[in-house]
Amino acid sequence: GESVGLHLPTLSVQEGDNSIINCAYSNSASDYFIWYKQESGKGPQFIIDIRSNMDKRQGQRVTVLLNKTVKHLSLQIAATQPGDSAVYFCAEKGGVGGSYIPTFGRGTSLIVHP
Amino acid sequence: EAQVTQNPRYLITVTGKKLTVTCSQNMNHEYMSWYRQDPGLGLRQIYYSMNVEVTDKGDVPEGYKVSRKEKRNFPLILESPSPNQTSLYFCASSFSASWNTEAFFGQGTRLTVV
């Protein structure tokens, strides 16, 4: 079927490398951020979230970094595996003056080569 | 198993023939929403519902209708589909519309209007 990865920024890595996926968000009032993973033919799945009172949060093999000064979010994946190949979206929500409706970024396609 | 279920997964229809895409969640979530996903444009919100009988327009509501008569169901209605509504559609739900909750997505419905 048609890939949602068409026309998206693409990051290609070798299996075992660390991956860093970046996201610039738009609303300085947003105070909750989420990373989603979307595999081919599936709906987005929650990976990790972070609130604006934090600048780093770690999960299993994933770390999210938040830099509110420059409105930048990153997702780091350690020891990337072929199963990590997917499109990754960031989403922002909330905050005074912000919206409780999530706004999604366009996504980055991660390709992991064995 | 907690899930969001969309039907059908694939649909080909002709211009002008009314159709409904169903969405059901079994998590007792208050907030439900519909997105369309197009190459290069990411996820765009069509409509959302804060709770039963409460619905509102998202970013791209033209040509769509929704209803929320029961908490678990949130059907998307295309009264007179047109080819520009050919897209991949996702239903999502979350516990509430508050800022610190992630969305759970269905598997998607690929709609083609000819």
mmCIF file of N, CA and C in Angstrom, chain B residues 9 25 27 37 46 48 54 62 66 69 71 73 75 77 79 95 99 101-102 104 110 112:
data_model
loop_
_atom_site.group_PDB
_atom_site.id
_atom_site.type_symbol
_atom_site.label_atom_id
_atom_site.label_comp_id
_atom_site.label_asym_id
_atom_site.label_seq_id
_atom_site.Cartn_x
_atom_site.Cartn_y
_atom_site.Cartn_z
ATOM 1 N N ARG B 9 -11.555 -1.557 7.067
ATOM 2 C CA ARG B 9 -10.143 -1.219 6.931
ATOM 3 C C ARG B 9 -9.842 -0.641 5.550
ATOM 4 N N GLN B 25 -14.367 2.285 20.816
ATOM 5 C CA GLN B 25 -13.296 2.068 21.793
ATOM 6 C C GLN B 25 -13.882 1.423 23.036
ATOM 7 N N MET B 27 -12.344 1.461 26.133
ATOM 8 C CA MET B 27 -11.576 1.934 27.288
ATOM 9 C C MET B 27 -12.328 2.973 28.107
ATOM 10 N N GLN B 37 -4.779 11.240 7.102
ATOM 11 C CA GLN B 37 -3.333 11.266 6.908
ATOM 12 C C GLN B 37 -3.031 11.191 5.429
ATOM 13 N N ILE B 46 -9.984 16.079 11.836
ATOM 14 C CA ILE B 46 -11.216 16.387 11.118
ATOM 15 C C ILE B 46 -12.279 16.893 12.100
ATOM 16 N N TYR B 48 -13.586 16.282 16.513
ATOM 17 C CA TYR B 48 -13.321 15.665 17.790
ATOM 18 C C TYR B 48 -14.566 15.745 18.668
ATOM 19 N N VAL B 54 -21.218 15.897 22.475
ATOM 20 C CA VAL B 54 -20.378 17.095 22.359
ATOM 21 C C VAL B 54 -19.345 16.859 21.258
ATOM 22 N N GLU B 62 -14.512 20.111 6.484
ATOM 23 C CA GLU B 62 -15.412 20.248 5.330
ATOM 24 C C GLU B 62 -15.639 18.900 4.654
ATOM 25 N N VAL B 66 -19.955 13.967 11.992
ATOM 26 C CA VAL B 66 -19.741 12.961 13.033
ATOM 27 C C VAL B 66 -20.936 12.975 13.972
ATOM 28 N N LYS B 69 -23.404 9.597 19.996
ATOM 29 C CA LYS B 69 -24.609 9.269 20.754
ATOM 30 C C LYS B 69 -24.286 8.370 21.946
ATOM 31 N N LYS B 71 -20.847 6.768 24.359
ATOM 32 C CA LYS B 71 -19.468 7.082 24.704
ATOM 33 C C LYS B 71 -18.473 6.273 23.875
ATOM 34 N N ASN B 73 -18.747 4.942 20.781
ATOM 35 C CA ASN B 73 -18.789 4.996 19.316
ATOM 36 C C ASN B 73 -18.689 6.424 18.787
ATOM 37 N N PRO B 75 -18.785 7.524 14.891
ATOM 38 C CA PRO B 75 -18.737 7.293 13.448
ATOM 39 C C PRO B 75 -18.411 8.563 12.651
ATOM 40 N N ILE B 77 -18.991 10.280 9.001
ATOM 41 C CA ILE B 77 -19.946 10.197 7.901
ATOM 42 C C ILE B 77 -19.513 11.105 6.764
ATOM 43 N N GLU B 79 -21.265 12.412 3.596
ATOM 44 C CA GLU B 79 -22.580 12.461 2.964
ATOM 45 C C GLU B 79 -22.472 12.342 1.444
ATOM 46 N N PHE B 95 -8.297 9.247 27.412
ATOM 47 C CA PHE B 95 -9.092 9.246 28.632
ATOM 48 C C PHE B 95 -9.893 10.535 28.773
ATOM 49 N N TRP B 99 -4.563 17.849 29.160
ATOM 50 C CA TRP B 99 -3.314 17.972 28.422
ATOM 51 C C TRP B 99 -2.374 16.792 28.584
ATOM 52 N N THR B 101 -2.677 13.416 28.540
ATOM 53 C CA THR B 101 -3.090 12.064 28.175
ATOM 54 C C THR B 101 -2.772 11.802 26.711
ATOM 55 N N GLU B 102 -2.230 10.606 26.468
ATOM 56 C CA GLU B 102 -1.894 10.283 25.087
ATOM 57 C C GLU B 102 -3.093 9.666 24.391
ATOM 58 N N PHE B 104 -4.888 6.893 21.803
ATOM 59 C CA PHE B 104 -4.795 5.532 21.282
ATOM 60 C C PHE B 104 -5.458 5.544 19.909
ATOM 61 N N ARG B 110 -8.443 2.882 4.897
ATOM 62 C CA ARG B 110 -7.967 3.467 3.641
ATOM 63 C C ARG B 110 -9.166 3.620 2.705
ATOM 64 N N THR B 112 -10.798 5.113 -0.810
ATOM 65 C CA THR B 112 -10.567 5.591 -2.174
ATOM 66 C C THR B 112 -11.900 5.977 -2.771
#
